[in-house]
Each structure stands twice: as structure tokens, then as C-alpha cells.
XYZ file of N, CA and C in Angstrom:
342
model
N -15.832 -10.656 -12.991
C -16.905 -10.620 -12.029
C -18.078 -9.837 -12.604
N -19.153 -10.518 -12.784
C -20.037 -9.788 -13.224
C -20.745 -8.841 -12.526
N -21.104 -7.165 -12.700
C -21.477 -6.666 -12.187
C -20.343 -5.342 -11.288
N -18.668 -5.825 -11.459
C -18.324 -5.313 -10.841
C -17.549 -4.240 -11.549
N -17.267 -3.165 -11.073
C -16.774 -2.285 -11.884
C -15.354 -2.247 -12.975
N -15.018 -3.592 -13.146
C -14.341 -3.800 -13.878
C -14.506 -5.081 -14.742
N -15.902 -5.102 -14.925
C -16.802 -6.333 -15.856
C -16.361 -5.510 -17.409
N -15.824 -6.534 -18.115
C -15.610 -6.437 -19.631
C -14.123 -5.929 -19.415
N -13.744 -5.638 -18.638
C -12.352 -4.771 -18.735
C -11.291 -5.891 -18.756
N -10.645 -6.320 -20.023
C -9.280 -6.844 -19.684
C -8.408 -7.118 -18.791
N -7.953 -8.605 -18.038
C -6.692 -8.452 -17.189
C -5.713 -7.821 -18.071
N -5.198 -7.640 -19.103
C -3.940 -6.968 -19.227
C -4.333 -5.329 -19.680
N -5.262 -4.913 -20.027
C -5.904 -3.007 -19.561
C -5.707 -2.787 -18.390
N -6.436 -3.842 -17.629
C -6.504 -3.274 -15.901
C -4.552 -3.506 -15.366
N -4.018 -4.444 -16.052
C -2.060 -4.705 -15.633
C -1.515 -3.342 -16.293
N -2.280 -2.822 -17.618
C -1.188 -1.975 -17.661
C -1.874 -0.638 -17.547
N -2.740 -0.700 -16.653
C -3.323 1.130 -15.609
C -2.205 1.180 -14.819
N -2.054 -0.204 -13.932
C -1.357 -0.126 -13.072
C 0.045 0.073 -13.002
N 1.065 -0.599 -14.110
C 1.970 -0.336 -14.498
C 2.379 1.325 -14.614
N 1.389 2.183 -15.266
C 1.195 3.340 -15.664
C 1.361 3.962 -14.377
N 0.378 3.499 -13.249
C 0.277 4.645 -12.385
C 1.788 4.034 -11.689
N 2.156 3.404 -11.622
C 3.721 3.108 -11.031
C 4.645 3.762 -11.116
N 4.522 4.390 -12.143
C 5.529 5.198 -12.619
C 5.147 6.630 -12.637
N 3.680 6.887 -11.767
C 3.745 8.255 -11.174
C 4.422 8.636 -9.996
N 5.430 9.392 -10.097
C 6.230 9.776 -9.008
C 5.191 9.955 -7.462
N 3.746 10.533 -7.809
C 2.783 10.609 -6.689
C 2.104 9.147 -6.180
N 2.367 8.362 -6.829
C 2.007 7.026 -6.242
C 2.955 5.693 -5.924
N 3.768 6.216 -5.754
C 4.957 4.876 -5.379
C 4.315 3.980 -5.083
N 4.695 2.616 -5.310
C 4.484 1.189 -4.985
C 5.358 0.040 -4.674
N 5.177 -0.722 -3.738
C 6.146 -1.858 -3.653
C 5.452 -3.211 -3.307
N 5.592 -4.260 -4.279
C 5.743 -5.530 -4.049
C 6.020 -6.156 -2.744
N 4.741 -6.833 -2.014
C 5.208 -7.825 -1.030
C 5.298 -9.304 -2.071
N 6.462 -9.479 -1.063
C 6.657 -11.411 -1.485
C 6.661 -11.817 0.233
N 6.399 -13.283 -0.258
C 7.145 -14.041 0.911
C 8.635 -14.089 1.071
N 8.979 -14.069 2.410
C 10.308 -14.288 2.544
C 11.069 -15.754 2.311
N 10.667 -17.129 2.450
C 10.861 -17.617 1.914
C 11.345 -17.931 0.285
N 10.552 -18.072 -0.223
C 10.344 -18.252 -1.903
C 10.298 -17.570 -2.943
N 10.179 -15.888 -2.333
C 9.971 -14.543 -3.030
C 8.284 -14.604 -3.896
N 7.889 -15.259 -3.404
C 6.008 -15.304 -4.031
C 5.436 -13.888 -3.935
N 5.020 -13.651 -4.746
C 4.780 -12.099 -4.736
C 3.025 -12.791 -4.262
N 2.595 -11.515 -3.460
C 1.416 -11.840 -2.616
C 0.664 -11.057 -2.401
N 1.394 -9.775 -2.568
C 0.389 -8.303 -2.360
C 1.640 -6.987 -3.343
N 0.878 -5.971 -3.062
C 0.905 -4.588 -3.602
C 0.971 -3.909 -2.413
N 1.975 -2.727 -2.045
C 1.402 -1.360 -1.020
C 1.375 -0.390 -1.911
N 1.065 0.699 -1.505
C 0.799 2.243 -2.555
C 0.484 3.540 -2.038
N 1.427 3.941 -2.088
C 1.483 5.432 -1.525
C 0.429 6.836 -2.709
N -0.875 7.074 -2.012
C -1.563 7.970 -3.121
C -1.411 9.436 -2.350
N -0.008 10.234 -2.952
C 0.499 11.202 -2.128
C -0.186 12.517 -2.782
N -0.772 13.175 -1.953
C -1.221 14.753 -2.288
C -0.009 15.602 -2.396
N 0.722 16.100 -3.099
C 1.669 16.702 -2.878
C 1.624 17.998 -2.760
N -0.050 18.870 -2.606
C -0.023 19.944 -2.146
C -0.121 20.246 -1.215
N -0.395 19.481 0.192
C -0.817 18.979 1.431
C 0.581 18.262 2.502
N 0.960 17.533 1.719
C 2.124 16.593 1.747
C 1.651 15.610 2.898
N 0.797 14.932 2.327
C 0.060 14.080 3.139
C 0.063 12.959 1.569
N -0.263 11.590 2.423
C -0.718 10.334 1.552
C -1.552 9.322 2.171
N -2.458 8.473 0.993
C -3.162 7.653 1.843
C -2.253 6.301 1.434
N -2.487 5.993 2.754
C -1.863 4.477 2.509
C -2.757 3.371 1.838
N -2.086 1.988 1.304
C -3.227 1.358 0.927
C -2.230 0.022 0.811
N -2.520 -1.000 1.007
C -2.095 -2.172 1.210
C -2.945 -3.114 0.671
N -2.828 -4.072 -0.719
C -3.312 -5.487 -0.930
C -2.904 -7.057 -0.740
N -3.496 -7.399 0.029
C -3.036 -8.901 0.553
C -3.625 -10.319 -0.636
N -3.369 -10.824 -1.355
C -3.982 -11.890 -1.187
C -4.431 -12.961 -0.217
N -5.780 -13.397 -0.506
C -6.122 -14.216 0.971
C -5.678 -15.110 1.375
N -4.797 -15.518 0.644
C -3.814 -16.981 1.341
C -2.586 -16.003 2.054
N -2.191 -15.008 2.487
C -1.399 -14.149 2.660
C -1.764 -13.548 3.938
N -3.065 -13.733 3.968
C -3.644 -12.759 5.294
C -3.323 -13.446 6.583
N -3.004 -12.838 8.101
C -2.897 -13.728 9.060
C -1.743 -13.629 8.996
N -0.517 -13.761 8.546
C 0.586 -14.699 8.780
C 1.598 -13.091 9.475
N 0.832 -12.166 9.863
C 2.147 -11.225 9.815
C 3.061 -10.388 8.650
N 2.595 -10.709 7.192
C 2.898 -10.275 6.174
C 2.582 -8.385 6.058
N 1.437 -8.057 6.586
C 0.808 -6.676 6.923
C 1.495 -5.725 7.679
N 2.427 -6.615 8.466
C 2.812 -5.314 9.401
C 4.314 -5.487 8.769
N 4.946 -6.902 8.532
C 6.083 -6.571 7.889
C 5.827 -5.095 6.159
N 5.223 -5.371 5.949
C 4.901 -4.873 4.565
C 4.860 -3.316 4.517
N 4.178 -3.076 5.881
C 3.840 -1.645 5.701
C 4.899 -0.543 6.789
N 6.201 -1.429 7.422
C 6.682 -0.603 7.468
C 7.627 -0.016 6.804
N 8.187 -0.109 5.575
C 8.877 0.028 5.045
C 8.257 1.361 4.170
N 7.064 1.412 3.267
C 6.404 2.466 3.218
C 6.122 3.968 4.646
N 5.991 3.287 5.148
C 5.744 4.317 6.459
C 7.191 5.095 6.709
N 8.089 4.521 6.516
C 9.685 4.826 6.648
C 10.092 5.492 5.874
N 9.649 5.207 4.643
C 9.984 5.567 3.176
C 9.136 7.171 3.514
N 7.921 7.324 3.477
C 6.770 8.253 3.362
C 7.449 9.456 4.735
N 7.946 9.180 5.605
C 8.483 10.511 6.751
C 10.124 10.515 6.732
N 11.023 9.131 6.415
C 12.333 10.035 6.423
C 12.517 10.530 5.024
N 12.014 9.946 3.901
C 12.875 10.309 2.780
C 11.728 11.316 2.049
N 10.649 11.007 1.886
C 9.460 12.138 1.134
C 9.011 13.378 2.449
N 9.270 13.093 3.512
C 8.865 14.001 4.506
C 7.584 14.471 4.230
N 6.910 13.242 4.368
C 5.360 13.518 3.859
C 4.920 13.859 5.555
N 3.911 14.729 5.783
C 3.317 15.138 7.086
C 2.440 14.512 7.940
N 1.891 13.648 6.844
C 0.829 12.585 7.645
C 0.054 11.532 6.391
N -0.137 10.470 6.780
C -0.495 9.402 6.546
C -2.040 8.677 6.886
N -2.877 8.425 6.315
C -4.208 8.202 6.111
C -4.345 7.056 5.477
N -5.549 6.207 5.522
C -6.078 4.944 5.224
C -7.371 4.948 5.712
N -8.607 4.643 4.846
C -9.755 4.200 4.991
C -9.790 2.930 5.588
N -9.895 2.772 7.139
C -10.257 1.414 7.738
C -11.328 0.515 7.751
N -12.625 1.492 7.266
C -13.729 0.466 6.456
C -13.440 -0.188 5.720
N -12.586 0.219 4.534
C -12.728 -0.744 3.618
C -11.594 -1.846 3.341
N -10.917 -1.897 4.790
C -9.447 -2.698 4.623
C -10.313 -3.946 5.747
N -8.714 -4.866 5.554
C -9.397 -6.245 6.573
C -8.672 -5.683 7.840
N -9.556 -6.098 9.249
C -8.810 -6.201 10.060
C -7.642 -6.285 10.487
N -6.901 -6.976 9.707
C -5.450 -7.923 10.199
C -4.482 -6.767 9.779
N -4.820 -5.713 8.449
C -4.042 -4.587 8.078
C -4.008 -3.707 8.754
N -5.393 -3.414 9.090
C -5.825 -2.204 10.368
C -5.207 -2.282 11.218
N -4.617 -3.578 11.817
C -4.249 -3.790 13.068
C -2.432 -3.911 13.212
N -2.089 -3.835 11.693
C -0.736 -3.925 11.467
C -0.392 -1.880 11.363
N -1.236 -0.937 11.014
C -1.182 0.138 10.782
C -0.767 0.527 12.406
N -2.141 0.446 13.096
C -2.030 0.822 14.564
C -0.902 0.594 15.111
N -0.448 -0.791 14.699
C 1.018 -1.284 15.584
C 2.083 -0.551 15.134
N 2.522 -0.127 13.954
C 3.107 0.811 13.487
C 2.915 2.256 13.723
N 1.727 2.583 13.568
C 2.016 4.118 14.411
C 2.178 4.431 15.652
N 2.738 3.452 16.608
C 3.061 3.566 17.658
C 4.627 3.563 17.643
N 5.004 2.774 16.329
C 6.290 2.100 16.786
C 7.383 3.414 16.387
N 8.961 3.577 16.976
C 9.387 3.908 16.362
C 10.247 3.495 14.818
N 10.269 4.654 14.193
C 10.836 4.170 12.747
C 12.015 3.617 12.835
């Protein structure tokens, strides 16, 4: 994409940042697929402060992915993960810059019980 902050940068530089940060114990990640076919479709990612013990959440959909309910399946499993087993204190996400359909899978989850 020209212009965008990752113009000139390699798909496999930018595959293996990510790989890298995967394997920071402060950023856990997990693979959405479809349940069907196992199509991998998105990324979630825990970016945990561990002096705070707080994390921001962050969820990527591809757009053929969006809509279907994939968002709220996706993100509770992180949310579960992030208070019984890391006993992280609280959980954050920038809702400007996410789509609706995630925002709205977050809300439904912080209501729900774990």
C-alpha cells in the first residue's frame, strides 16, 4: 500500500515481527479459524503491562469474516485466559479504531459470566 506505514516493508519481515512478538510471554496470541473448515481468518492479542497487570485487547478479522459472530466467539476465550489463569486486573481496547461488530462482541462479553 503505498503511503502506508509499511510501504517497502516485506510480507515475510512484517510475518516474521510477528512470529517474534508471539513468543513474547507479554503478548500472547491466538488464531481464529472457522469452525467448519479450520480457515484461519483472524489473529487476537493480548498486549499485557505486567507492571500494572492490566492488557489491551486487540482482535483482527478479515472482512469476509466480519458479521458472522466469529468476534464474540473469538474473544472469549482470551478474556478467560487474561482473569482465570494470568489474573490480569483489567482489560482495555481502543474502540475507535476497531469495527463495530468487535466492539459489540467486547460489550457482550463484559457482561457475561466467564
Amino acid at each position: 500500500m503505498p503511503g502506508s506505514a509499511t510501504s517497502g516493508v516485506s510480507r515475510s519481515v512484517r510475518a516474521g515481527g510477528w512470529e517474534a512478538q508471539g513468543r513474547n510471554r507479554d503478548y500472547p496470541q491466538s488464531e481464529v479459524v472457522t469452525a467448519d473448515d479450520h480457515t484461519p481468518v483472524g489473529v487476537t492479542t493480548l498486549q499485557i503491562d505486567s507492571a500494572v497487570r492490566t492488557a489491551e485487547y486487540v482482535i483482527l478479522l478479515a472482512p469476509e469474516a466480519r458479521g458472522k459472530g466469529l468476534a464474540t466467539e473469538a474473544t472469549a476465550l482470551p478474556l478467560r485466559w487474561a482473569f482465570e489463569y494470568a489474573a490480569l486486573r483489567m482489560l482495555w481496547r481502543r474502540p475507535d479504531s476497531s469495527p463495530p461488530t468487535s466492539t459489540a462482541a467486547v460489550r457482550l462479553l463484559a457482561w457475561a459470566p466467564l
